[in-house]
mmCIF file of C-alpha atoms in Angstrom:
data_model
loop_
_atom_site.group_PDB
_atom_site.id
_atom_site.type_symbol
_atom_site.label_atom_id
_atom_site.label_comp_id
_atom_site.label_asym_id
_atom_site.label_seq_id
_atom_site.Cartn_x
_atom_site.Cartn_y
_atom_site.Cartn_z
ATOM 1 C CA MET A 1 -57.659 21.590 -6.788
ATOM 2 C CA LYS A 2 -61.446 22.204 -6.788
ATOM 3 C CA LYS A 3 -61.073 24.245 -3.729
ATOM 4 C CA VAL A 4 -57.955 26.583 -5.092
ATOM 5 C CA TYR A 5 -60.015 27.329 -7.796
ATOM 6 C CA GLN A 6 -62.810 28.417 -6.111
ATOM 7 C CA ILE A 7 -60.896 30.877 -3.910
ATOM 8 C CA ILE A 8 -59.301 32.403 -7.051
ATOM 9 C CA GLY A 9 -62.580 32.633 -8.352
ATOM 10 C CA PHE A 10 -64.064 34.599 -5.312
ATOM 11 C CA GLY A 11 -60.723 36.638 -4.826
ATOM 12 C CA LEU A 12 -61.198 37.864 -8.456
ATOM 13 C CA MET A 13 -64.776 38.605 -8.256
ATOM 14 C CA LEU A 14 -64.460 40.110 -5.008
ATOM 15 C CA ILE A 15 -61.607 42.754 -6.892
ATOM 16 C CA LEU A 16 -64.467 43.102 -9.367
ATOM 17 C CA ILE A 17 -66.993 44.390 -6.865
ATOM 18 C CA LEU A 18 -64.469 46.877 -4.974
ATOM 19 C CA SER A 19 -63.002 48.377 -8.281
ATOM 20 C CA SER A 20 -66.409 49.315 -9.390
ATOM 21 C CA PHE A 21 -66.504 51.441 -5.988
ATOM 22 C CA ALA A 22 -63.187 53.467 -7.065
ATOM 23 C CA PRO A 23 -63.106 57.021 -6.568
ATOM 24 C CA LYS A 24 -64.052 58.548 -10.196
ATOM 25 C CA SER A 25 -61.513 60.803 -11.671
ATOM 26 C CA TYR A 26 -62.216 64.650 -11.954
ATOM 27 C CA PHE A 27 -60.272 67.164 -13.063
ATOM 28 C CA LYS A 28 -59.555 71.163 -11.540
ATOM 29 C CA ALA A 29 -60.093 73.488 -14.930
ATOM 30 C CA VAL A 30 -58.612 77.014 -14.188
ATOM 31 C CA THR A 31 -59.851 79.374 -16.620
ATOM 32 C CA SER A 32 -58.802 82.910 -16.750
ATOM 33 C CA HIS A 33 -61.360 85.731 -18.201
ATOM 34 C CA ASN A 34 -61.224 89.167 -18.108
ATOM 35 C CA TYR A 35 -62.773 89.237 -14.907
ATOM 36 C CA GLY A 36 -60.189 87.349 -12.991
ATOM 37 C CA VAL A 37 -59.296 83.535 -12.717
ATOM 38 C CA TYR A 38 -61.782 80.707 -11.198
ATOM 39 C CA GLU A 39 -61.313 76.857 -10.487
ATOM 40 C CA ASP A 40 -63.548 74.410 -11.850
ATOM 41 C CA THR A 41 -63.700 70.874 -10.883
ATOM 42 C CA VAL A 42 -65.484 68.779 -13.917
ATOM 43 C CA LYS A 43 -65.699 65.447 -15.016
ATOM 44 C CA ARG A 44 -63.107 63.744 -17.330
ATOM 45 C CA ASP A 45 -64.048 63.925 -20.808
ATOM 46 C CA SER A 46 -66.715 66.698 -20.467
ATOM 47 C CA ILE A 47 -67.315 70.431 -22.202
ATOM 48 C CA ILE A 48 -67.559 73.674 -20.317
ATOM 49 C CA ASN A 49 -68.749 75.559 -23.196
ATOM 50 C CA ASP A 50 -68.141 75.677 -26.932
ATOM 51 C CA SER A 51 -64.576 76.706 -26.197
ATOM 52 C CA ILE A 52 -63.116 74.806 -23.767
ATOM 53 C CA ILE A 53 -63.330 70.655 -23.923
ATOM 54 C CA ILE A 54 -61.792 68.420 -21.409
ATOM 55 C CA MET A 55 -60.404 65.107 -22.218
ATOM 56 C CA ASP A 56 -57.913 62.932 -20.113
ATOM 57 C CA ASN A 57 -55.376 65.503 -18.453
ATOM 58 C CA VAL A 58 -55.737 68.082 -20.909
ATOM 59 C CA VAL A 59 -57.986 71.105 -21.498
ATOM 60 C CA PHE A 60 -58.314 72.029 -25.261
ATOM 61 C CA LYS A 61 -59.019 76.140 -25.632
ATOM 62 C CA LEU A 62 -60.628 77.171 -29.055
ATOM 63 C CA TYR A 63 -57.939 80.312 -29.940
ATOM 64 C CA LYS A 64 -59.135 80.086 -33.643
ATOM 65 C CA LYS A 65 -61.777 78.688 -35.877
ATOM 66 C CA ASN A 66 -61.955 78.771 -39.808
ATOM 67 C CA VAL A 67 -58.593 80.073 -40.557
ATOM 68 C CA HIS A 68 -55.678 79.532 -43.187
ATOM 69 C CA ALA A 69 -52.839 77.224 -42.406
ATOM 70 C CA SER A 70 -49.755 76.729 -44.594
ATOM 71 C CA TYR A 71 -46.195 75.207 -44.536
ATOM 72 C CA TYR A 72 -42.444 75.662 -44.755
ATOM 73 C CA ALA A 73 -40.282 75.712 -47.864
ATOM 74 C CA ASP A 74 -37.779 72.878 -47.751
ATOM 75 C CA LYS A 75 -35.034 76.225 -47.718
ATOM 76 C CA PHE A 76 -35.742 77.203 -44.241
ATOM 77 C CA THR A 77 -34.675 73.351 -42.934
ATOM 78 C CA GLY A 78 -31.469 74.048 -40.800
ATOM 79 C CA ARG A 79 -31.921 77.556 -40.637
ATOM 80 C CA LYS A 80 -32.620 79.349 -37.130
ATOM 81 C CA THR A 81 -36.107 79.836 -36.139
ATOM 82 C CA ALA A 82 -37.649 83.065 -34.047
ATOM 83 C CA SER A 83 -37.036 81.082 -30.500
ATOM 84 C CA GLY A 84 -33.176 80.201 -31.525
ATOM 85 C CA GLU A 85 -33.966 76.343 -32.220
ATOM 86 C CA ILE A 86 -33.143 75.033 -35.714
ATOM 87 C CA PHE A 87 -35.831 74.596 -37.703
ATOM 88 C CA ASP A 88 -36.165 70.795 -39.114
ATOM 89 C CA ASN A 89 -38.986 70.317 -41.590
ATOM 90 C CA THR A 90 -39.814 66.601 -40.005
ATOM 91 C CA LYS A 91 -40.895 68.112 -36.379
ATOM 92 C CA GLN A 92 -43.816 68.851 -35.508
ATOM 93 C CA THR A 93 -43.512 72.765 -35.135
ATOM 94 C CA ALA A 94 -45.061 75.563 -36.309
ATOM 95 C CA ALA A 95 -45.017 79.158 -36.738
ATOM 96 C CA HIS A 96 -47.331 82.040 -35.174
ATOM 97 C CA ARG A 97 -47.321 85.528 -34.818
ATOM 98 C CA THR A 98 -48.508 86.035 -31.613
ATOM 99 C CA LEU A 99 -48.672 83.026 -29.227
ATOM 100 C CA PRO A 100 -45.598 82.833 -27.176
ATOM 101 C CA PHE A 101 -42.932 80.198 -28.170
ATOM 102 C CA GLY A 102 -43.163 76.749 -26.192
ATOM 103 C CA THR A 103 -47.191 77.058 -26.439
ATOM 104 C CA ILE A 104 -48.436 73.564 -27.567
ATOM 105 C CA VAL A 105 -51.477 73.723 -29.795
ATOM 106 C CA ARG A 106 -53.786 71.034 -31.964
ATOM 107 C CA VAL A 107 -54.039 72.068 -35.662
ATOM 108 C CA THR A 108 -57.589 70.334 -36.816
ATOM 109 C CA ASN A 109 -58.204 70.522 -40.409
ATOM 110 C CA GLU A 110 -61.902 71.545 -41.128
ATOM 111 C CA ALA A 111 -61.814 69.186 -44.493
ATOM 112 C CA ASN A 112 -61.606 66.287 -42.945
ATOM 113 C CA GLY A 113 -61.546 66.301 -39.352
ATOM 114 C CA LYS A 114 -57.991 64.973 -38.815
ATOM 115 C CA SER A 115 -55.731 66.758 -36.362
ATOM 116 C CA THR A 116 -51.824 67.450 -34.926
ATOM 117 C CA ILE A 117 -50.141 68.788 -32.436
ATOM 118 C CA VAL A 118 -47.199 71.144 -32.617
ATOM 119 C CA THR A 119 -45.393 73.148 -30.367
ATOM 120 C CA ILE A 120 -44.866 77.237 -31.563
ATOM 121 C CA ASN A 121 -41.522 77.330 -32.265
ATOM 122 C CA ASP A 122 -41.293 80.578 -34.540
ATOM 123 C CA ARG A 123 -42.724 83.786 -35.664
ATOM 124 C CA GLY A 124 -44.724 84.283 -38.832
ATOM 125 C CA PRO A 125 -46.507 83.555 -41.246
ATOM 126 C CA PHE A 126 -46.254 87.102 -42.349
ATOM 127 C CA LEU A 127 -49.246 87.164 -44.924
ATOM 128 C CA LYS A 128 -52.160 88.599 -43.187
ATOM 129 C CA SER A 129 -54.599 86.058 -44.991
ATOM 130 C CA ARG A 130 -52.573 83.120 -42.717
ATOM 131 C CA GLU A 131 -52.858 82.436 -39.503
ATOM 132 C CA ILE A 132 -50.339 79.808 -38.542
ATOM 133 C CA ASP A 133 -47.285 77.763 -40.899
ATOM 134 C CA LEU A 134 -46.627 74.638 -39.830
ATOM 135 C CA SER A 135 -43.844 72.113 -40.299
ATOM 136 C CA LYS A 136 -43.872 69.923 -43.317
ATOM 137 C CA ALA A 137 -44.373 66.856 -41.365
ATOM 138 C CA ALA A 138 -47.459 68.556 -39.447
ATOM 139 C CA PHE A 139 -48.954 69.767 -42.441
ATOM 140 C CA ARG A 140 -49.041 66.303 -44.376
ATOM 141 C CA GLU A 141 -50.227 64.691 -41.324
ATOM 142 C CA ILE A 142 -53.687 66.434 -41.555
ATOM 143 C CA ALA A 143 -53.834 67.144 -45.423
ATOM 144 C CA ARG A 144 -56.442 65.932 -47.426
ATOM 145 C CA HIS A 145 -53.766 66.306 -50.650
ATOM 146 C CA HIS A 146 -50.330 66.459 -50.089
ATOM 147 C CA GLY A 147 -49.985 68.885 -53.037
ATOM 148 C CA TYR A 148 -52.024 71.345 -51.680
ATOM 149 C CA GLY A 149 -50.157 74.901 -50.386
ATOM 150 C CA SER A 150 -52.504 76.065 -47.620
ATOM 151 C CA MET A 151 -56.001 74.868 -45.866
ATOM 152 C CA LYS A 152 -58.578 76.026 -43.222
ATOM 153 C CA VAL A 153 -58.056 75.099 -40.117
ATOM 154 C CA THR A 154 -59.141 75.104 -36.084
ATOM 155 C CA ILE A 155 -56.393 75.872 -33.797
ATOM 156 C CA GLU A 156 -57.030 74.644 -30.212
ATOM 157 C CA ILE A 157 -54.408 75.644 -27.259
ATOM 158 C CA ILE A 158 -53.452 72.700 -25.199
ATOM 159 C CA GLU A 159 -53.236 73.112 -21.018
ATOM 160 C CA ALA A 160 -52.117 70.438 -19.038
ATOM 161 C CA VAL A 161 -54.772 69.922 -15.586
ATOM 162 C CA GLU A 162 -54.407 69.094 -12.232
ATOM 163 C CA VAL A 163 -55.785 65.624 -11.350
ATOM 164 C CA GLU A 164 -58.208 65.331 -8.606
ATOM 165 C CA THR A 165 -59.909 62.096 -7.215
ATOM 166 C CA GLN A 166 -63.274 62.311 -5.173
ATOM 167 C CA ASP A 167 -65.483 59.916 -3.406
#
């Protein structure tokens, strides 16, 4: 019986040693600029510059900082959005004037650092001082006080990236 435990122990030790030689995770980040598109291979959880952060299989591209966000009134629940979806104040959605429908963004409350991920499915807000309208559920997830109607936020566009492994 002692020999069986020795063999199992040796096998586990061998697995641990071999797993330390496993390939590291890298990502191919595709970035576009006014002067073209380039690909760059970067390590996981790295920062390319102040506006691009890579975590797991996702790139967070800074869209705007220090802008005002508000939330939808309950009277809009059940109405059709500009994208054709029926609005539901309990879902993680948002309205933006220019971002394409289906764009996924991370909205971070600058006062407390809490963030939420929402999908753009409507147009608005129609006040020049506001950048994004969140559903009530998304707003409450990041709000410091649920009674306030607006807050300053940072908006980042989320993009998936291709995973590569290299030795």
